[in-house]
Amino acid sequence: MLNVRKVRKDFPILKTGIIYLDNAASSLTPEPVLQKMLEFYCHYRANVGRGIHHLSQKASEEYERARTKVADFINAKSENEVIMTKNTTEGINLIASGLKWKKGEKIVTSLIEHHSDFIVWLRVKNNYDIELKTVRPKGSVEEGLLDVTDFEKIIDDKTKLVALTHVSNVLGVITPIEEITKIAHEHGAYVLVDGAQSVPHMKVDVQKIGCDFLAFSGHKMCAPTGSGVLYIRKELSEEVEPLCIGGGAIADVEHDSYTLDKSPRRFEAGTPAIADVIGLGAAIDYLQKIGMKNIERYERKLTTLMYEEMTALPNVEVYSPDPEQKIGIMAFNIKDLNPHDVALALDVSANIMVRSGHHCALPFIRGLLHKSGTIRASTYFYNTEEEIDKFVSALKEIINSLVE
Ligand SMILES: Cc1ncc(COP(=O)(O)O)c(C=O)c1O
């Protein structure tokens, strides 16, 4: 069960009285996660996988335990499919640089992607003479809905990879990822899912989706900054070249040759962000205790409330599909006001944090919405209905005082 009043007490920053609606950028960190990281620094602060002494053994045990927690969380078949990265961006780059591209192959993505799942493919296209196809949302651009039939038309036997966001960071719209994955696999293509905005908010099951790669960020799901995950399906781990090689990634080294270790070690050269990974394990415990189904249900309720209250406001342009098709994020503009001015006014007048600008999605914001930016309010499970009401009241005041 989700007891919002109770969980809020776990977040030290909330005691300062802020209303934090910038969760799509990064979430807040609860006390149990901070405590777990402190435990590492105070009691077994040593390197992992390198020492025989008991501190190193304990650190390694906790580090690997976090990996097992991640594997259970996303329902991977094995913890060896879980690679620790620093964020979603690194995970996607690892796949882009690690797959063996051949001229004439094709990548399919969409125009609602975050830059981290877009410009990497532009670079692959330019470097290897690859065809890059971008699917536009169907119907109203402001709803951002991707249509499965468009993917049926574009994915063919030349397609090596379909790379798609699971939830848009601009609109919160949910992509029909399972259906698209099936189509991609019928043509022998791999599927990479950008789970930065889905994994923190709903149950994501890699076996149910059937995807080959899934990248997400710990810092958007109560874990520390510097923690992220890349899932690589077991059968593909040797198909992907690591981004970095060096200490910790090898099975053997001779004076003129080396053999890389198996996954996940082959992908984790150098000393990793140990405290952050252990913190990620604690964040997963925290989320699991609340229950991802409870989190999703509650957030959908907040999203619907926000949608209903905001679409009733005069002079507010809301960019959104029906709330049934989205989660957690509301993008909007107030008449001709600059989005940054609105964000600043919300901060100064009501202590409310939102994001403003292009949200690292210029092809979508500028190319499709034809805007220079939007304001984005994004929720998490510790936000309350009262906070949404206060946010809407603050918007009303801005409209009354700034809109002519
Ligand atoms: C959909 C999506 N993909 C990728 C990213 C990049 O995440 P990170 O900055 O943690 O690498 C974000 C961040 O906002 C995102 O929302």
Short mmCIF file of C-alpha atoms and ligand atoms in Angstrom, two decimals:
data_model
loop_
_atom_site.label_atom_id
_atom_site.label_comp_id
_atom_site.label_asym_id
_atom_site.label_seq_id
_atom_site.Cartn_x
_atom_site.Cartn_y
_atom_site.Cartn_z
CA MET A 1 0.00 0.00 0.00
CA LEU A 2 1.15 3.53 -0.75
CA ASN A 3 0.82 5.82 2.25
CA VAL A 4 1.87 9.17 0.78
CA ARG A 5 1.96 11.03 4.09
CA LYS A 6 4.26 8.37 5.49
CA VAL A 7 6.65 8.12 2.51
CA ARG A 8 7.04 11.90 2.38
CA LYS A 9 8.74 11.77 5.78
CA ASP A 10 11.54 9.73 4.15
CA PHE A 11 12.59 12.59 1.86
CA PRO A 12 14.67 15.18 3.75
CA ILE A 13 14.34 17.81 0.99
CA LEU A 14 10.53 17.80 1.26
CA LYS A 15 10.87 19.12 4.84
CA THR A 16 12.03 22.43 3.34
CA GLY A 17 8.51 23.01 2.02
CA ILE A 18 9.23 22.81 -1.71
CA ILE A 19 6.75 21.40 -4.20
CA TYR A 20 8.93 19.26 -6.43
CA LEU A 21 7.39 18.69 -9.87
CA ASP A 22 10.62 18.09 -11.80
CA ASN A 23 10.81 14.34 -11.30
CA ALA A 24 11.26 13.54 -14.98
CA ALA A 25 14.62 15.34 -14.78
CA SER A 26 15.69 13.67 -11.54
CA SER A 27 13.88 12.32 -8.50
CA LEU A 28 14.51 13.01 -4.84
CA THR A 29 16.44 10.56 -2.66
CA PRO A 30 14.90 8.95 0.45
CA GLU A 31 16.68 8.47 3.78
CA PRO A 32 17.12 4.65 3.50
CA VAL A 33 19.12 5.15 0.29
CA LEU A 34 21.27 7.84 1.89
CA GLN A 35 21.81 5.59 4.92
CA LYS A 36 22.86 2.65 2.75
CA MET A 37 25.46 4.77 0.96
CA LEU A 38 26.71 6.10 4.28
CA GLU A 39 26.97 2.50 5.52
CA PHE A 40 29.31 1.74 2.61
CA TYR A 41 31.51 4.78 3.32
CA CYS A 42 31.58 4.21 7.08
CA HIS A 43 31.88 0.44 7.28
CA TYR A 44 33.22 -1.28 4.16
CA ARG A 45 34.62 1.42 1.91
CA ALA A 46 36.93 -0.52 -0.40
CA ASN A 47 37.20 -1.44 -4.06
CA VAL A 48 35.12 -4.28 -5.53
CA GLY A 49 36.28 -7.48 -7.24
CA ARG A 50 39.90 -6.78 -6.44
CA GLY A 51 40.75 -7.53 -2.84
CA ILE A 52 40.94 -10.66 -0.74
CA HIS A 53 40.56 -8.65 2.48
CA HIS A 54 37.21 -8.60 4.22
CA LEU A 55 36.33 -4.97 3.41
CA SER A 56 36.69 -5.60 -0.30
CA GLN A 57 34.77 -8.86 0.05
CA LYS A 58 31.89 -7.08 1.81
CA ALA A 59 31.86 -4.20 -0.72
CA SER A 60 31.83 -6.73 -3.60
CA GLU A 61 29.02 -8.69 -1.97
CA GLU A 62 26.85 -5.55 -1.56
CA TYR A 63 27.66 -4.40 -5.11
CA GLU A 64 26.64 -7.76 -6.58
CA ARG A 65 23.56 -7.90 -4.36
CA ALA A 66 22.44 -4.62 -5.95
CA ARG A 67 22.86 -6.20 -9.39
CA THR A 68 20.65 -9.14 -8.37
CA LYS A 69 18.01 -6.68 -7.11
CA VAL A 70 18.02 -4.89 -10.46
CA ALA A 71 17.70 -8.23 -12.30
CA ASP A 72 14.65 -9.17 -10.19
CA PHE A 73 13.18 -5.68 -10.58
CA ILE A 74 13.12 -5.85 -14.40
CA ASN A 75 12.63 -9.66 -14.49
CA ALA A 76 15.91 -10.38 -16.29
CA LYS A 77 16.70 -14.09 -16.60
CA SER A 78 20.09 -13.61 -14.95
CA GLU A 79 22.04 -10.94 -13.08
CA ASN A 80 24.70 -11.31 -15.79
CA GLU A 81 22.32 -9.44 -18.10
CA VAL A 82 22.56 -6.34 -15.88
CA ILE A 83 25.37 -3.88 -16.60
CA MET A 84 25.95 -0.96 -14.29
CA THR A 85 26.33 2.37 -16.10
CA LYS A 86 26.20 5.93 -14.93
CA ASN A 87 22.91 6.74 -16.69
CA THR A 88 20.58 6.00 -19.61
CA THR A 89 22.75 8.00 -22.00
CA GLU A 90 25.79 5.82 -21.33
CA GLY A 91 23.76 2.64 -21.82
CA ILE A 92 22.42 3.76 -25.20
CA ASN A 93 25.88 4.91 -26.31
CA LEU A 94 27.31 1.54 -25.31
CA ILE A 95 24.91 -0.22 -27.70
CA ALA A 96 25.43 2.36 -30.48
CA SER A 97 29.20 2.04 -30.36
CA GLY A 98 29.25 -1.68 -29.52
CA LEU A 99 27.12 -3.22 -32.27
CA LYS A 100 28.98 -4.20 -35.44
CA TRP A 101 27.34 -1.99 -38.06
CA LYS A 102 27.45 -2.73 -41.77
CA LYS A 103 26.78 -0.26 -44.56
CA GLY A 104 23.18 -0.42 -45.80
CA GLU A 105 21.69 -1.62 -42.51
CA LYS A 106 18.76 0.30 -41.08
CA ILE A 107 17.85 1.84 -37.72
CA VAL A 108 14.26 2.72 -36.90
CA THR A 109 13.47 5.27 -34.20
CA SER A 110 10.87 8.00 -33.64
CA LEU A 111 10.62 11.77 -33.61
CA ILE A 112 9.53 11.87 -29.97
CA GLU A 113 12.89 10.62 -28.66
CA HIS A 114 15.13 12.31 -26.10
CA HIS A 115 18.42 13.46 -27.68
CA SER A 116 20.17 10.59 -25.87
CA ASP A 117 18.17 8.13 -27.97
CA PHE A 118 18.40 10.20 -31.13
CA ILE A 119 21.71 11.87 -31.87
CA VAL A 120 23.59 8.65 -31.14
CA TRP A 121 21.76 7.10 -34.12
CA LEU A 122 22.54 10.13 -36.29
CA ARG A 123 26.21 9.51 -35.51
CA VAL A 124 25.94 5.81 -36.40
CA LYS A 125 24.14 6.76 -39.64
CA ASN A 126 26.93 9.18 -40.57
CA ASN A 127 29.83 6.96 -39.51
CA TYR A 128 28.66 3.70 -41.10
CA ASP A 129 26.38 4.80 -43.94
CA ILE A 130 23.32 3.41 -42.20
CA GLU A 131 19.76 4.27 -43.15
CA LEU A 132 17.92 6.02 -40.29
CA LYS A 133 14.12 6.12 -40.34
CA THR A 134 12.19 8.22 -37.84
CA VAL A 135 8.51 7.55 -37.24
CA ARG A 136 6.24 10.54 -36.59
CA PRO A 137 3.43 10.41 -34.08
CA LYS A 138 0.05 9.66 -35.65
CA GLY A 139 -2.77 12.20 -35.77
CA SER A 140 -2.41 15.16 -33.47
CA VAL A 141 1.26 15.84 -32.84
CA GLU A 142 0.35 17.19 -29.41
CA GLU A 143 -0.78 13.74 -28.37
CA GLY A 144 2.46 12.12 -29.51
CA LEU A 145 0.92 8.70 -30.10
CA LEU A 146 3.07 6.27 -32.08
CA ASP A 147 1.10 3.92 -34.30
CA VAL A 148 2.11 0.28 -34.64
CA THR A 149 1.09 0.18 -38.33
CA ASP A 150 3.70 2.84 -39.14
CA PHE A 151 6.38 0.53 -37.75
CA GLU A 152 4.94 -2.40 -39.71
CA LYS A 153 5.51 -0.39 -42.88
CA ILE A 154 9.04 0.75 -42.07
CA ILE A 155 10.69 -2.20 -40.31
CA ASP A 156 12.08 -4.64 -42.86
CA ASP A 157 14.77 -7.32 -43.15
CA LYS A 158 17.49 -4.65 -43.47
CA THR A 159 16.59 -3.27 -40.04
CA LYS A 160 19.26 -4.06 -37.49
CA LEU A 161 17.85 -2.03 -34.60
CA VAL A 162 14.63 -0.42 -33.45
CA ALA A 163 15.40 2.13 -30.73
CA LEU A 164 12.43 3.67 -28.94
CA THR A 165 11.46 5.42 -25.79
CA HIS A 166 8.98 3.54 -23.62
CA VAL A 167 7.52 6.76 -22.18
CA SER A 168 8.08 10.18 -23.77
CA ASN A 169 9.91 12.66 -21.57
CA VAL A 170 7.94 15.52 -23.14
CA LEU A 171 4.37 14.22 -23.09
CA GLY A 172 4.47 11.17 -20.82
CA VAL A 173 2.80 9.18 -23.61
CA ILE A 174 3.32 5.41 -23.45
CA THR A 175 4.70 3.66 -26.56
CA PRO A 176 3.13 0.34 -27.70
CA ILE A 177 6.53 -1.25 -27.18
CA GLU A 178 5.50 -4.93 -26.98
CA GLU A 179 3.73 -4.89 -30.34
CA ILE A 180 6.60 -3.03 -32.00
CA THR A 181 9.12 -5.47 -30.50
CA LYS A 182 7.22 -8.39 -32.04
CA ILE A 183 7.31 -6.77 -35.47
CA ALA A 184 11.03 -6.03 -35.13
CA HIS A 185 11.83 -9.62 -34.15
CA GLU A 186 9.86 -11.00 -37.10
CA HIS A 187 12.43 -9.19 -39.24
CA GLY A 188 15.43 -10.25 -37.16
CA ALA A 189 16.00 -6.72 -35.76
CA TYR A 190 17.10 -5.96 -32.21
CA VAL A 191 15.02 -3.70 -29.97
CA LEU A 192 16.49 -1.13 -27.60
CA VAL A 193 14.08 0.41 -25.11
CA ASP A 194 14.86 3.76 -23.52
CA GLY A 195 13.27 3.16 -20.12
CA ALA A 196 14.38 6.41 -18.47
CA GLN A 197 10.78 7.55 -17.96
CA SER A 198 9.05 4.18 -17.63
CA VAL A 199 11.13 2.06 -15.24
CA PRO A 200 10.73 4.53 -12.31
CA HIS A 201 6.95 4.72 -12.70
CA MET A 202 5.58 1.33 -13.77
CA LYS A 203 6.44 -2.36 -13.68
CA VAL A 204 8.78 -2.97 -16.60
CA ASP A 205 9.38 -6.63 -17.40
CA VAL A 206 12.06 -7.26 -20.04
CA GLN A 207 10.82 -10.79 -20.72
CA LYS A 208 7.23 -9.62 -21.20
CA ILE A 209 8.33 -6.84 -23.57
CA GLY A 210 10.79 -9.21 -25.22
CA CYS A 211 13.32 -6.42 -25.78
CA ASP A 212 17.02 -7.03 -26.36
CA PHE A 213 18.35 -3.95 -24.59
CA LEU A 214 16.88 -1.68 -21.92
CA ALA A 215 18.60 1.44 -20.60
CA PHE A 216 17.49 3.47 -17.58
CA SER A 217 18.78 5.87 -14.92
CA GLY A 218 18.90 5.27 -11.16
CA HIS A 219 18.72 8.98 -10.38
CA LYS A 220 15.16 9.16 -11.74
CA MET A 221 14.00 6.40 -9.37
CA CYS A 222 15.18 7.47 -5.90
CA ALA A 223 18.76 6.25 -6.38
CA PRO A 224 21.82 8.51 -6.36
CA THR A 225 23.13 10.37 -9.39
CA GLY A 226 25.81 8.31 -11.13
CA SER A 227 23.80 5.09 -11.10
CA GLY A 228 22.24 3.62 -14.22
CA VAL A 229 21.54 0.28 -15.84
CA LEU A 230 21.86 -1.34 -19.23
CA TYR A 231 20.15 -4.69 -19.71
CA ILE A 232 21.61 -6.80 -22.51
CA ARG A 233 19.79 -10.04 -23.30
CA LYS A 234 22.07 -12.96 -22.45
CA GLU A 235 22.37 -14.30 -25.98
CA LEU A 236 23.63 -10.93 -27.24
CA SER A 237 26.31 -10.10 -24.70
CA GLU A 238 29.14 -11.16 -27.02
CA GLU A 239 27.58 -9.30 -29.97
CA VAL A 240 28.29 -6.00 -28.24
CA GLU A 241 31.78 -4.52 -27.89
CA PRO A 242 32.34 -2.73 -24.57
CA LEU A 243 32.57 1.06 -24.55
CA CYS A 244 35.68 0.94 -22.32
CA ILE A 245 38.12 -1.87 -21.66
CA GLY A 246 40.79 -2.20 -18.99
CA GLY A 247 41.12 -3.42 -15.42
CA GLY A 248 38.30 -5.62 -14.21
CA ALA A 249 37.00 -6.44 -17.72
CA ILE A 250 39.44 -9.18 -18.73
CA ALA A 251 39.69 -12.95 -18.47
CA ASP A 252 43.38 -12.96 -19.48
CA VAL A 253 46.13 -10.68 -20.83
CA GLU A 254 49.36 -11.59 -22.66
CA HIS A 255 52.02 -9.13 -23.81
CA ASP A 256 50.35 -8.94 -27.24
CA SER A 257 46.74 -10.04 -26.69
CA TYR A 258 43.84 -10.06 -24.27
CA THR A 259 40.62 -11.97 -23.72
CA LEU A 260 37.62 -10.14 -22.34
CA ASP A 261 35.65 -11.61 -19.48
CA LYS A 262 31.97 -12.54 -19.81
CA SER A 263 29.08 -10.13 -19.18
CA PRO A 264 28.68 -8.13 -17.00
CA ARG A 265 32.38 -7.75 -16.17
CA ARG A 266 33.46 -7.22 -19.79
CA PHE A 267 31.34 -4.05 -19.82
CA GLU A 268 32.46 -2.64 -16.45
CA ALA A 269 36.14 -1.78 -16.83
CA GLY A 270 37.69 0.35 -14.09
CA THR A 271 36.47 1.09 -10.60
CA PRO A 272 32.69 1.52 -10.76
CA ALA A 273 30.50 3.99 -8.83
CA ILE A 274 30.33 1.55 -5.92
CA ALA A 275 28.37 3.65 -3.41
CA ASP A 276 25.93 4.71 -6.12
CA VAL A 277 25.28 1.13 -7.23
CA ILE A 278 24.75 0.05 -3.61
CA GLY A 279 22.41 3.06 -3.26
CA LEU A 280 20.54 1.89 -6.37
CA GLY A 281 20.02 -1.49 -4.69
CA ALA A 282 18.52 0.30 -1.66
CA ALA A 283 16.30 2.43 -3.93
CA ILE A 284 14.94 -0.73 -5.54
CA ASP A 285 14.18 -2.20 -2.10
CA TYR A 286 12.40 1.05 -1.27
CA LEU A 287 10.29 1.02 -4.46
CA GLN A 288 9.53 -2.70 -4.16
CA LYS A 289 8.30 -2.20 -0.62
CA ILE A 290 5.77 0.36 -1.85
CA GLY A 291 5.04 -1.77 -4.93
CA MET A 292 5.39 -0.67 -8.54
CA LYS A 293 1.69 -1.38 -9.21
CA ASN A 294 0.74 0.97 -6.33
CA ILE A 295 3.13 3.61 -7.65
CA GLU A 296 1.71 3.38 -11.16
CA ARG A 297 -1.91 3.45 -9.98
CA TYR A 298 -1.30 6.47 -7.76
CA GLU A 299 0.63 8.37 -10.40
CA ARG A 300 -2.06 7.78 -13.00
CA LYS A 301 -4.55 9.31 -10.56
CA LEU A 302 -2.33 12.38 -10.10
CA THR A 303 -1.80 12.70 -13.87
CA THR A 304 -5.55 12.62 -14.51
CA LEU A 305 -6.16 15.23 -11.81
CA MET A 306 -3.46 17.47 -13.24
CA TYR A 307 -4.87 17.02 -16.77
CA GLU A 308 -8.44 17.84 -15.72
CA GLU A 309 -7.47 20.91 -13.70
CA MET A 310 -5.04 22.27 -16.29
CA THR A 311 -7.25 21.78 -19.36
CA ALA A 312 -9.94 23.80 -17.54
CA LEU A 313 -7.63 26.83 -17.20
CA PRO A 314 -8.01 29.73 -19.64
CA ASN A 315 -4.95 30.70 -21.72
CA VAL A 316 -3.21 27.37 -21.04
CA GLU A 317 -2.22 25.14 -23.96
CA VAL A 318 -1.79 21.57 -22.70
CA TYR A 319 0.09 19.11 -24.93
CA SER A 320 -1.22 15.73 -24.01
CA PRO A 321 -3.11 12.67 -25.12
CA ASP A 322 -5.96 11.38 -23.00
CA PRO A 323 -4.49 10.72 -19.51
CA GLU A 324 -5.24 6.99 -19.94
CA GLN A 325 -2.42 6.86 -22.49
CA LYS A 326 0.23 8.56 -20.41
CA ILE A 327 1.87 8.76 -17.04
CA GLY A 328 3.47 11.35 -14.83
CA ILE A 329 4.26 14.23 -17.19
CA MET A 330 2.35 17.34 -18.29
CA ALA A 331 3.77 19.72 -20.90
CA PHE A 332 2.10 23.07 -21.48
CA ASN A 333 2.47 26.74 -22.30
CA ILE A 334 0.66 29.81 -21.03
CA LYS A 335 -0.42 31.93 -23.99
CA ASP A 336 2.64 33.81 -25.29
CA LEU A 337 4.62 33.72 -22.06
CA ASN A 338 8.19 32.47 -22.23
CA PRO A 339 8.34 28.99 -20.56
CA HIS A 340 11.42 29.97 -18.54
CA ASP A 341 9.60 33.04 -17.16
CA VAL A 342 6.71 30.83 -16.04
CA ALA A 343 9.07 28.32 -14.39
CA LEU A 344 10.87 31.13 -12.59
CA ALA A 345 7.57 32.68 -11.47
CA LEU A 346 6.43 29.31 -10.07
CA ASP A 347 9.68 29.00 -8.14
CA VAL A 348 9.75 32.54 -6.79
CA SER A 349 6.04 32.90 -6.01
CA ALA A 350 5.13 29.39 -4.84
CA ASN A 351 8.33 27.38 -4.23
CA ILE A 352 7.36 25.02 -7.07
CA MET A 353 10.05 23.35 -9.17
CA VAL A 354 9.24 22.52 -12.80
CA ARG A 355 11.35 22.17 -15.94
CA SER A 356 11.20 24.61 -18.86
CA GLY A 357 12.77 24.59 -22.31
CA HIS A 358 13.13 21.94 -25.00
CA HIS A 359 13.61 18.96 -22.61
CA CYS A 360 16.44 17.53 -24.76
CA ALA A 361 13.90 16.76 -27.48
CA LEU A 362 14.39 19.47 -30.11
CA PRO A 363 13.15 17.46 -33.12
CA PHE A 364 9.88 16.97 -31.26
CA ILE A 365 9.49 20.40 -29.63
CA ARG A 366 10.65 22.52 -32.55
CA GLY A 367 10.09 20.23 -35.51
CA LEU A 368 6.68 18.83 -34.60
CA LEU A 369 5.11 21.02 -31.92
CA HIS A 370 6.56 24.14 -33.60
CA LYS A 371 7.39 25.68 -30.23
CA SER A 372 10.66 27.00 -28.87
CA GLY A 373 9.95 25.29 -25.56
CA THR A 374 7.34 24.23 -23.04
CA ILE A 375 6.91 24.07 -19.30
CA ARG A 376 6.90 20.52 -17.93
CA ALA A 377 5.45 19.43 -14.61
CA SER A 378 6.28 15.84 -13.68
CA THR A 379 5.13 13.88 -10.65
CA TYR A 380 6.35 10.97 -8.54
CA PHE A 381 4.70 8.88 -5.84
CA TYR A 382 5.54 11.38 -3.08
CA ASN A 383 3.57 14.21 -4.68
CA THR A 384 0.10 14.88 -3.32
CA GLU A 385 -3.27 16.02 -4.68
CA GLU A 386 -2.92 19.15 -2.52
CA GLU A 387 0.36 19.93 -4.27
CA ILE A 388 -1.35 19.66 -7.65
CA ASP A 389 -4.08 22.02 -6.42
CA LYS A 390 -1.46 24.51 -5.20
CA PHE A 391 0.38 24.25 -8.51
CA VAL A 392 -2.82 24.98 -10.46
CA SER A 393 -3.63 27.92 -8.14
CA ALA A 394 -0.13 29.32 -8.73
CA LEU A 395 -0.70 29.03 -12.49
CA LYS A 396 -3.97 30.92 -12.14
CA GLU A 397 -2.17 33.74 -10.35
CA ILE A 398 0.48 33.90 -13.06
CA ILE A 399 -2.21 34.02 -15.73
CA ASN A 400 -4.07 36.80 -13.88
CA SER A 401 -0.99 38.92 -13.39
CA LEU A 402 1.01 38.29 -16.58
CA VAL A 403 -1.40 37.46 -19.41
CA GLU A 404 -2.88 40.55 -21.06
C1 LIG B 1 13.44 9.48 -22.21
C2 LIG B 1 14.81 9.84 -21.73
N1 LIG B 1 15.86 9.22 -22.27
C3 LIG B 1 17.11 9.47 -21.87
C4 LIG B 1 17.37 10.39 -20.88
C5 LIG B 1 18.78 10.64 -20.44
O1 LIG B 1 18.92 10.27 -19.10
P1 LIG B 1 20.30 10.54 -18.34
O2 LIG B 1 20.50 12.02 -18.38
O3 LIG B 1 20.06 10.02 -16.97
O4 LIG B 1 21.33 9.80 -19.10
C6 LIG B 1 16.30 11.06 -20.29
C7 LIG B 1 16.54 12.10 -19.27
O5 LIG B 1 15.73 12.94 -18.98
C8 LIG B 1 15.00 10.78 -20.72
O6 LIG B 1 13.94 11.39 -20.19
#
